Structure formats: structure tokens, C-alpha cells
mmCIF file of C-alpha atoms in Angstrom:
data_model
loop_
_atom_site.group_PDB
_atom_site.id
_atom_site.type_symbol
_atom_site.label_atom_id
_atom_site.label_comp_id
_atom_site.label_asym_id
_atom_site.label_seq_id
_atom_site.Cartn_x
_atom_site.Cartn_y
_atom_site.Cartn_z
ATOM 1 C CA MET P 1 97.780 45.494 -33.359
ATOM 2 C CA ILE P 2 95.938 43.336 -35.875
ATOM 3 C CA ALA P 3 99.263 42.112 -37.256
ATOM 4 C CA LYS P 4 100.360 41.120 -33.753
ATOM 5 C CA MET P 5 97.135 39.215 -33.187
ATOM 6 C CA LEU P 6 97.567 37.357 -36.472
ATOM 7 C CA GLU P 7 101.165 36.508 -35.615
ATOM 8 C CA SER P 8 99.915 35.066 -32.340
ATOM 9 C CA CYS P 9 97.838 32.525 -34.276
ATOM 10 C CA VAL P 10 100.631 31.193 -36.520
ATOM 11 C CA TYR P 11 103.765 29.156 -36.000
ATOM 12 C CA GLN P 12 106.794 31.379 -36.584
ATOM 13 C CA GLU P 13 108.908 29.407 -39.041
ATOM 14 C CA PRO P 14 112.596 30.211 -39.645
ATOM 15 C CA PRO P 15 113.183 32.327 -42.763
ATOM 16 C CA SER P 16 113.919 30.266 -45.868
ATOM 17 C CA ILE P 17 114.008 31.247 -49.519
ATOM 18 C CA TYR P 18 112.735 27.780 -50.448
ATOM 19 C CA THR P 19 109.783 28.038 -48.088
ATOM 20 C CA LYS P 20 108.911 31.491 -49.380
ATOM 21 C CA ALA P 21 109.134 30.269 -52.979
ATOM 22 C CA PHE P 22 106.913 27.275 -52.209
ATOM 23 C CA TYR P 23 104.313 29.429 -50.479
ATOM 24 C CA GLY P 24 104.418 31.892 -53.366
ATOM 25 C CA LEU P 25 103.870 29.143 -55.937
ATOM 26 C CA THR P 26 101.007 27.761 -53.845
ATOM 27 C CA LEU P 27 99.380 31.182 -53.728
ATOM 28 C CA LEU P 28 99.740 31.579 -57.499
ATOM 29 C CA ALA P 29 98.281 28.121 -58.146
ATOM 30 C CA VAL P 30 95.196 28.534 -55.977
ATOM 31 C CA GLY P 31 94.740 32.075 -57.265
ATOM 32 C CA TYR P 32 94.806 30.806 -60.834
ATOM 33 C CA LEU P 33 92.137 28.182 -60.107
ATOM 34 C CA GLY P 34 89.885 30.718 -58.388
ATOM 35 C CA ILE P 35 90.250 33.338 -61.123
ATOM 36 C CA SER P 36 89.698 30.726 -63.845
ATOM 37 C CA GLU P 37 86.399 29.708 -62.259
ATOM 38 C CA ALA P 38 85.381 33.349 -61.830
ATOM 39 C CA ILE P 39 85.894 34.134 -65.536
ATOM 40 C CA GLY P 40 84.128 31.003 -66.749
ATOM 41 C CA LYS P 41 87.059 28.658 -67.416
ATOM 42 C CA HIS P 42 85.648 25.840 -65.329
ATOM 43 C CA LEU P 43 87.226 22.588 -64.313
ATOM 44 C CA ASN P 44 85.323 19.925 -66.250
ATOM 45 C CA TYR P 45 83.281 17.996 -63.702
ATOM 46 C CA SER P 46 79.731 17.942 -62.340
ATOM 47 C CA LYS P 47 77.481 20.433 -64.168
ATOM 48 C CA PHE P 48 80.409 21.843 -66.124
ATOM 49 C CA TRP P 49 81.953 18.603 -67.353
ATOM 50 C CA ASN P 50 81.315 19.496 -70.995
ATOM 51 C CA SER P 51 82.208 23.192 -70.882
ATOM 52 C CA GLY P 52 85.224 24.818 -72.454
ATOM 53 C CA SER P 53 87.784 23.187 -74.685
ATOM 54 C CA ASP P 54 87.447 21.060 -77.814
ATOM 55 C CA LYS P 55 85.701 17.817 -76.868
ATOM 56 C CA SER P 56 87.606 15.847 -79.516
ATOM 57 C CA THR P 57 90.872 16.381 -77.612
ATOM 58 C CA GLN P 58 89.512 15.418 -74.191
ATOM 59 C CA VAL P 59 89.802 12.045 -72.492
ATOM 60 C CA LEU P 60 86.503 11.404 -70.715
ATOM 61 C CA LEU P 61 86.128 9.250 -67.627
ATOM 62 C CA PRO P 62 83.018 8.037 -65.829
ATOM 63 C CA SER P 63 82.392 10.617 -63.107
ATOM 64 C CA LYS P 64 82.825 8.044 -60.339
ATOM 65 C CA VAL P 65 86.245 7.003 -61.643
ATOM 66 C CA GLY P 66 87.319 10.625 -62.032
ATOM 67 C CA MET P 67 86.309 11.502 -58.497
ATOM 68 C CA LEU P 68 88.160 8.500 -57.076
ATOM 69 C CA ILE P 69 91.269 9.644 -58.942
ATOM 70 C CA ALA P 70 90.751 13.102 -57.434
ATOM 71 C CA TYR P 71 90.473 12.005 -53.798
ATOM 72 C CA THR P 72 92.246 8.671 -53.293
ATOM 73 C CA PRO P 73 95.902 9.848 -53.465
ATOM 74 C CA SER P 74 95.234 12.325 -50.639
ATOM 75 C CA LEU P 75 93.612 9.580 -48.573
ATOM 76 C CA LEU P 76 96.683 7.406 -49.112
ATOM 77 C CA ALA P 77 98.944 10.301 -48.098
ATOM 78 C CA GLY P 78 96.966 10.723 -44.887
ATOM 79 C CA VAL P 79 97.123 7.016 -44.079
ATOM 80 C CA ALA P 80 100.835 6.860 -44.927
ATOM 81 C CA SER P 81 101.592 9.761 -42.584
ATOM 82 C CA PHE P 82 100.757 7.573 -39.577
ATOM 83 C CA TRP P 83 103.492 5.175 -40.690
ATOM 84 C CA VAL P 84 106.053 7.687 -41.981
ATOM 85 C CA PHE P 85 105.906 9.776 -38.798
ATOM 86 C CA SER P 86 105.328 6.946 -36.348
ATOM 87 C CA GLY P 87 108.599 7.155 -34.403
ATOM 88 C CA SER P 88 108.646 8.514 -30.881
ATOM 89 C CA ASP P 89 110.634 11.552 -32.029
ATOM 90 C CA ASP P 90 108.314 12.245 -34.945
ATOM 91 C CA ASP P 91 104.821 11.755 -33.582
ATOM 92 C CA GLY P 92 104.539 15.475 -32.849
ATOM 93 C CA GLY P 93 102.017 15.327 -30.045
ATOM 94 C CA ILE P 94 98.283 15.885 -30.060
ATOM 95 C CA ARG P 95 98.194 18.683 -32.657
ATOM 96 C CA PHE P 96 100.026 16.593 -35.263
ATOM 97 C CA LEU P 97 97.807 13.587 -34.521
ATOM 98 C CA MET P 98 94.685 15.736 -34.854
ATOM 99 C CA LEU P 99 95.804 17.131 -38.218
ATOM 100 C CA LYS P 100 96.767 13.746 -39.680
ATOM 101 C CA SER P 101 93.503 12.252 -38.465
ATOM 102 C CA ALA P 102 91.339 15.102 -39.767
ATOM 103 C CA ILE P 103 92.905 15.010 -43.237
ATOM 104 C CA THR P 104 92.613 11.221 -43.443
ATOM 105 C CA ILE P 105 88.995 11.208 -42.242
ATOM 106 C CA HIS P 106 88.040 13.943 -44.709
ATOM 107 C CA PHE P 107 89.361 12.132 -47.770
ATOM 108 C CA LEU P 108 88.108 8.741 -46.559
ATOM 109 C CA LYS P 109 84.662 10.297 -46.275
ATOM 110 C CA ARG P 110 84.927 11.718 -49.799
ATOM 111 C CA ASP P 111 85.901 8.330 -51.251
ATOM 112 C CA LEU P 112 83.082 6.567 -49.393
ATOM 113 C CA GLU P 113 80.599 9.156 -50.665
ATOM 114 C CA VAL P 114 81.811 8.604 -54.226
ATOM 115 C CA LEU P 115 81.434 4.837 -53.866
ATOM 116 C CA PHE P 116 78.163 4.610 -51.967
ATOM 117 C CA LEU P 117 76.293 7.930 -51.854
ATOM 118 C CA HIS P 118 76.622 10.114 -54.929
ATOM 119 C CA LYS P 119 74.543 9.405 -58.021
ATOM 120 C CA PHE P 120 76.534 10.573 -61.004
ATOM 121 C CA SER P 121 75.576 11.680 -64.483
ATOM 122 C CA GLY P 122 77.826 12.834 -67.283
ATOM 123 C CA HIS P 123 81.565 12.441 -67.291
ATOM 124 C CA MET P 124 84.739 13.944 -65.920
ATOM 125 C CA VAL P 125 87.641 15.056 -68.072
ATOM 126 C CA LEU P 126 90.877 13.224 -67.238
ATOM 127 C CA ASN P 127 92.871 16.447 -67.170
ATOM 128 C CA THR P 128 90.473 17.894 -64.581
ATOM 129 C CA ALA P 129 90.704 14.758 -62.426
ATOM 130 C CA LEU P 130 94.495 15.017 -62.462
ATOM 131 C CA ILE P 131 94.478 18.744 -61.633
ATOM 132 C CA ILE P 132 92.140 18.222 -58.676
ATOM 133 C CA SER P 133 94.056 15.143 -57.533
ATOM 134 C CA SER P 134 97.449 16.856 -57.648
ATOM 135 C CA THR P 135 96.075 19.966 -55.914
ATOM 136 C CA TYR P 136 94.524 17.986 -53.073
ATOM 137 C CA LEU P 137 97.544 15.692 -52.765
ATOM 138 C CA SER P 138 100.072 18.515 -52.632
ATOM 139 C CA SER P 139 97.912 20.369 -50.107
ATOM 140 C CA ALA P 140 97.335 17.368 -47.841
ATOM 141 C CA ALA P 141 100.898 16.045 -47.965
ATOM 142 C CA SER P 142 102.430 19.505 -47.534
ATOM 143 C CA MET P 143 100.193 20.399 -44.591
ATOM 144 C CA ILE P 144 101.270 17.202 -42.857
ATOM 145 C CA TYR P 145 104.963 17.600 -43.696
ATOM 146 C CA ILE P 146 105.109 21.270 -42.699
ATOM 147 C CA GLN P 147 103.373 20.393 -39.429
ATOM 148 C CA HIS P 148 106.114 17.846 -38.852
ATOM 149 C CA ARG P 149 108.773 20.492 -39.586
ATOM 150 C CA VAL P 150 107.453 22.951 -36.999
ATOM 151 C CA GLN P 151 107.461 20.406 -34.188
ATOM 152 C CA GLY P 152 109.782 21.707 -31.489
ATOM 153 C CA PHE P 153 109.127 25.338 -32.395
ATOM 154 C CA PRO P 154 107.312 27.484 -29.815
ATOM 155 C CA GLU P 155 103.563 26.967 -29.935
ATOM 156 C CA PRO P 156 101.509 29.970 -31.119
ATOM 157 C CA PRO P 157 100.382 32.086 -28.122
ATOM 158 C CA PHE P 158 96.754 31.571 -29.160
ATOM 159 C CA ASP P 159 96.110 27.831 -29.237
ATOM 160 C CA LEU P 160 93.315 27.243 -31.752
ATOM 161 C CA LYS P 161 93.554 23.496 -32.286
ATOM 162 C CA TYR P 162 90.452 22.561 -30.294
ATOM 163 C CA LEU P 163 88.436 25.320 -31.949
ATOM 164 C CA GLY P 164 89.744 23.918 -35.231
ATOM 165 C CA LEU P 165 88.550 20.443 -34.280
ATOM 166 C CA LEU P 166 85.068 21.824 -33.596
ATOM 167 C CA VAL P 167 85.000 23.713 -36.914
ATOM 168 C CA PHE P 168 86.233 20.587 -38.724
ATOM 169 C CA VAL P 169 83.477 18.420 -37.220
ATOM 170 C CA VAL P 170 80.797 20.986 -38.119
ATOM 171 C CA GLY P 171 82.213 21.188 -41.633
ATOM 172 C CA ILE P 172 82.432 17.477 -42.305
ATOM 173 C CA VAL P 173 78.989 16.717 -40.834
ATOM 174 C CA GLY P 174 77.316 19.598 -42.682
ATOM 175 C CA ASN P 175 79.030 18.636 -45.924
ATOM 176 C CA PHE P 176 77.886 15.024 -45.623
ATOM 177 C CA TYR P 177 74.312 16.004 -44.763
ATOM 178 C CA HIS P 178 73.948 18.211 -47.828
ATOM 179 C CA HIS P 179 75.599 15.600 -50.053
ATOM 180 C CA TYR P 180 72.973 13.190 -48.714
ATOM 181 C CA LEU P 181 70.193 15.619 -49.654
ATOM 182 C CA LEU P 182 71.654 15.963 -53.150
ATOM 183 C CA SER P 183 71.765 12.183 -53.545
ATOM 184 C CA LYS P 184 68.045 11.975 -52.752
ATOM 185 C CA LEU P 185 67.174 14.226 -55.701
ATOM 186 C CA ARG P 186 67.626 11.317 -58.088
ATOM 187 C CA ASP P 187 66.392 7.777 -58.148
ATOM 188 C CA LYS P 188 68.154 5.071 -60.131
ATOM 189 C CA ASN P 189 66.342 5.937 -63.361
ATOM 190 C CA VAL P 190 66.801 9.714 -63.274
ATOM 191 C CA LYS P 191 70.013 11.380 -64.447
ATOM 192 C CA GLY P 192 68.897 14.996 -64.758
ATOM 193 C CA TYR P 193 69.205 17.852 -62.289
ATOM 194 C CA ALA P 194 66.577 19.377 -60.018
ATOM 195 C CA ILE P 195 66.571 22.341 -57.654
ATOM 196 C CA PRO P 196 67.879 21.055 -54.292
ATOM 197 C CA ARG P 197 65.622 21.312 -51.249
ATOM 198 C CA GLY P 198 66.081 20.960 -47.504
ATOM 199 C CA GLY P 199 68.794 22.010 -45.094
ATOM 200 C CA LEU P 200 70.525 25.231 -46.096
ATOM 201 C CA PHE P 201 69.484 24.779 -49.725
ATOM 202 C CA SER P 202 66.614 27.162 -48.955
ATOM 203 C CA LEU P 203 69.239 29.880 -48.415
ATOM 204 C CA VAL P 204 72.205 28.991 -50.653
ATOM 205 C CA ILE P 205 72.624 26.759 -53.677
ATOM 206 C CA CYS P 206 75.971 25.325 -52.520
ATOM 207 C CA PRO P 207 75.835 24.691 -48.762
ATOM 208 C CA HIS P 208 78.027 21.623 -49.306
ATOM 209 C CA TYR P 209 80.746 23.995 -50.547
ATOM 210 C CA LEU P 210 80.258 26.234 -47.523
ATOM 211 C CA PHE P 211 80.794 23.291 -45.193
ATOM 212 C CA GLU P 212 83.785 22.077 -47.207
ATOM 213 C CA ILE P 213 85.346 25.499 -46.680
ATOM 214 C CA LEU P 214 84.689 25.076 -42.949
ATOM 215 C CA THR P 215 86.469 21.726 -43.137
ATOM 216 C CA PHE P 216 89.587 23.390 -44.549
ATOM 217 C CA ILE P 217 89.327 26.207 -42.020
ATOM 218 C CA GLY P 218 89.248 23.467 -39.394
ATOM 219 C CA PHE P 219 92.486 22.030 -40.823
ATOM 220 C CA SER P 220 94.114 25.460 -40.661
ATOM 221 C CA LEU P 221 93.073 26.148 -37.069
ATOM 222 C CA ILE P 222 94.277 22.733 -35.957
ATOM 223 C CA SER P 223 97.578 23.217 -37.778
ATOM 224 C CA GLN P 224 98.184 26.960 -37.325
ATOM 225 C CA THR P 225 100.883 27.023 -40.024
ATOM 226 C CA LEU P 226 100.979 29.660 -42.726
ATOM 227 C CA PHE P 227 100.639 26.987 -45.392
ATOM 228 C CA SER P 228 97.436 25.597 -43.881
ATOM 229 C CA TYR P 229 95.943 29.099 -43.823
ATOM 230 C CA LEU P 230 96.886 29.494 -47.505
ATOM 231 C CA CYS P 231 95.133 26.208 -48.290
ATOM 232 C CA ALA P 232 91.975 27.326 -46.490
ATOM 233 C CA SER P 233 92.018 30.683 -48.287
ATOM 234 C CA GLY P 234 92.567 29.033 -51.656
ATOM 235 C CA SER P 235 89.759 26.548 -51.052
ATOM 236 C CA ALA P 236 87.408 29.379 -50.084
ATOM 237 C CA ALA P 237 88.306 31.457 -53.151
ATOM 238 C CA TYR P 238 87.851 28.551 -55.560
ATOM 239 C CA LEU P 239 84.585 27.304 -54.058
ATOM 240 C CA LEU P 240 83.168 30.829 -53.891
ATOM 241 C CA ALA P 241 83.766 31.259 -57.619
ATOM 242 C CA ARG P 242 82.422 27.767 -58.333
ATOM 243 C CA SER P 243 79.284 28.393 -56.267
ATOM 244 C CA ARG P 244 78.546 31.629 -58.123
ATOM 245 C CA ALA P 245 78.883 29.782 -61.428
ATOM 246 C CA THR P 246 76.607 27.038 -60.092
ATOM 247 C CA ARG P 247 73.946 29.565 -59.088
ATOM 248 C CA ASN P 248 74.069 31.124 -62.556
ATOM 249 C CA TRP P 249 73.734 27.653 -64.073
ATOM 250 C CA TYR P 250 70.591 26.886 -62.045
ATOM 251 C CA ARG P 251 69.088 30.269 -62.906
ATOM 252 C CA SER P 252 69.629 29.551 -66.608
ATOM 253 C CA LYS P 253 68.048 26.084 -66.397
ATOM 254 C CA PHE P 254 65.096 26.655 -64.049
ATOM 255 C CA GLU P 255 62.644 29.524 -64.424
ATOM 256 C CA ASP P 256 61.321 28.893 -60.912
ATOM 257 C CA PHE P 257 64.729 29.143 -59.247
ATOM 258 C CA PRO P 258 64.190 31.174 -56.033
ATOM 259 C CA LYS P 259 65.680 34.651 -56.297
ATOM 260 C CA ASN P 260 66.450 34.783 -52.572
ATOM 261 C CA VAL P 261 68.758 31.757 -52.742
ATOM 262 C CA LYS P 262 72.363 32.965 -52.684
ATOM 263 C CA ALA P 263 75.443 31.174 -53.965
ATOM 264 C CA LEU P 264 77.428 30.348 -50.820
ATOM 265 C CA ILE P 265 76.812 32.574 -47.786
ATOM 266 C CA PRO P 266 73.207 32.919 -46.536
ATOM 267 C CA TYR P 267 71.701 36.380 -47.111
ATOM 268 C CA VAL P 268 75.056 37.745 -48.310
ATOM 269 C CA LEU P 269 76.622 36.136 -51.373
#
């Protein structure tokens, strides 16, 4: 019964060995990133920019430059999709428009935050910027392309696109709000870290990650393809591991870190 319900929420794509191989590789890639974070092999940005490998072999970038490298290709892919799939036979209807728009808005927001909101300290390792950039780009471009491929197939019996739009809006607004609170922790002359306050920071140390996960869940509910669900699951797994590492980092740096503050999910985890 549960399997039938799940099938009712997903486009039924024709069987293809290439599609199965691509989905399998995607699952392995996101699983690797999540497990690496869980065992302490962090991607080198934010609080963990200087963790791990030999610093003499690393190419360091200013954090702002690294983050722009991470997000901008996906923004360009989103913008390009409006041109690439602009023909009357390719526009794909409201669901396709909603997905293209949501992906483009998300990465535009991230670039604008990097340029005008975030106050950076430290550096970002070039290799990390390229890993994040390629992961986001492949996810964004593939979600859009696969959505294009399923146009003309029967719609899933349970239409979740408007629920997905609502979840996406909640995610992107909540993510921005908590990024704004983080930006207010520092003035222009302060580069260190402090315990975040306000919003859901009283309950979890990474509410911005929680809302980013909601953003990707929004993508998946708008899209309702298997690949989009894999992307949402991979994002959740990675950010869960990253949030737990972030909580441990704060506990090691601040003796007054509140014990009741969880990593990602209020009162739970």
C-alpha cells in the first residue's frame, strides 16, 4: 500500500539502463558527500575551511569568490533553461515553468546573498568550490532536463506541485531570514564567530540548513521526478551531517553554548 502511494507521487519514466545508471551514480555521489561529512572529512568552507588535508597543496580563494563559483553556474543553467526550452512544444506547461523559476530564483538569491549580505572570514579551498559548483550544477541542470523529458507522460495521480511551491516559498524565506540574522552577528571590524541568536537559533544551530532542505523538498514536490526526490534526499543527508559537525564545533568553542540547542530539527536532532 505504501509503495502504491509513493508511486502515485512520481512520474513513471520508461525503463532505461542509462537512466538507472545515472540515478545510481547520483545516489553514490550524494551518499559519499554525506558520509564524508559524518566521519569528519569536511568540505573546506565556512568554519571548516582549514580542516583536513595538507594546506601546502591547497589553492585558497577568498570566501566570497569561492561561493560565487559554487552558485553562479547553477544560476546560469536556470536562466538558460528559459531560452533552451522556449519553443511552444518544449515549454512543458505550468509545472515545468514553476520548476525552472524556482531553481533560478534559489540560485539568484544565493548569489545576491554572497554579494550583498554575508560577511565572510577565512577562505575557501578551490577544490571544495569546484565540488560544490559541479554538484549544484549537475543537480539543477538534470532536474530541469529530466522534467523536460517527462513532458507528455501521464501526470502523477497525486499532484503535489502547488504544495511544493508553498514548501519552496517557506524554505527560501526562512533560509534568507536566518542568513540575515547570521550577517548581523558581525560588524565590519569583527571577523570572529559568535553564538547565533533569534529566530529558530534558540532551538537549532543550523536553521538555515533546515530551510535549505525545505527548498529542495519544494523542488522535488514541484517536479515529482525520481531524480528530484534523490536530490532532496541527498541535500538532507549532507546538511544533516554538516549541521551535526557545526553543533560540535560551537560546543568546542563556546563554554556557554546552550545544551538544549539541537543541530537541525527542533527538539529532535
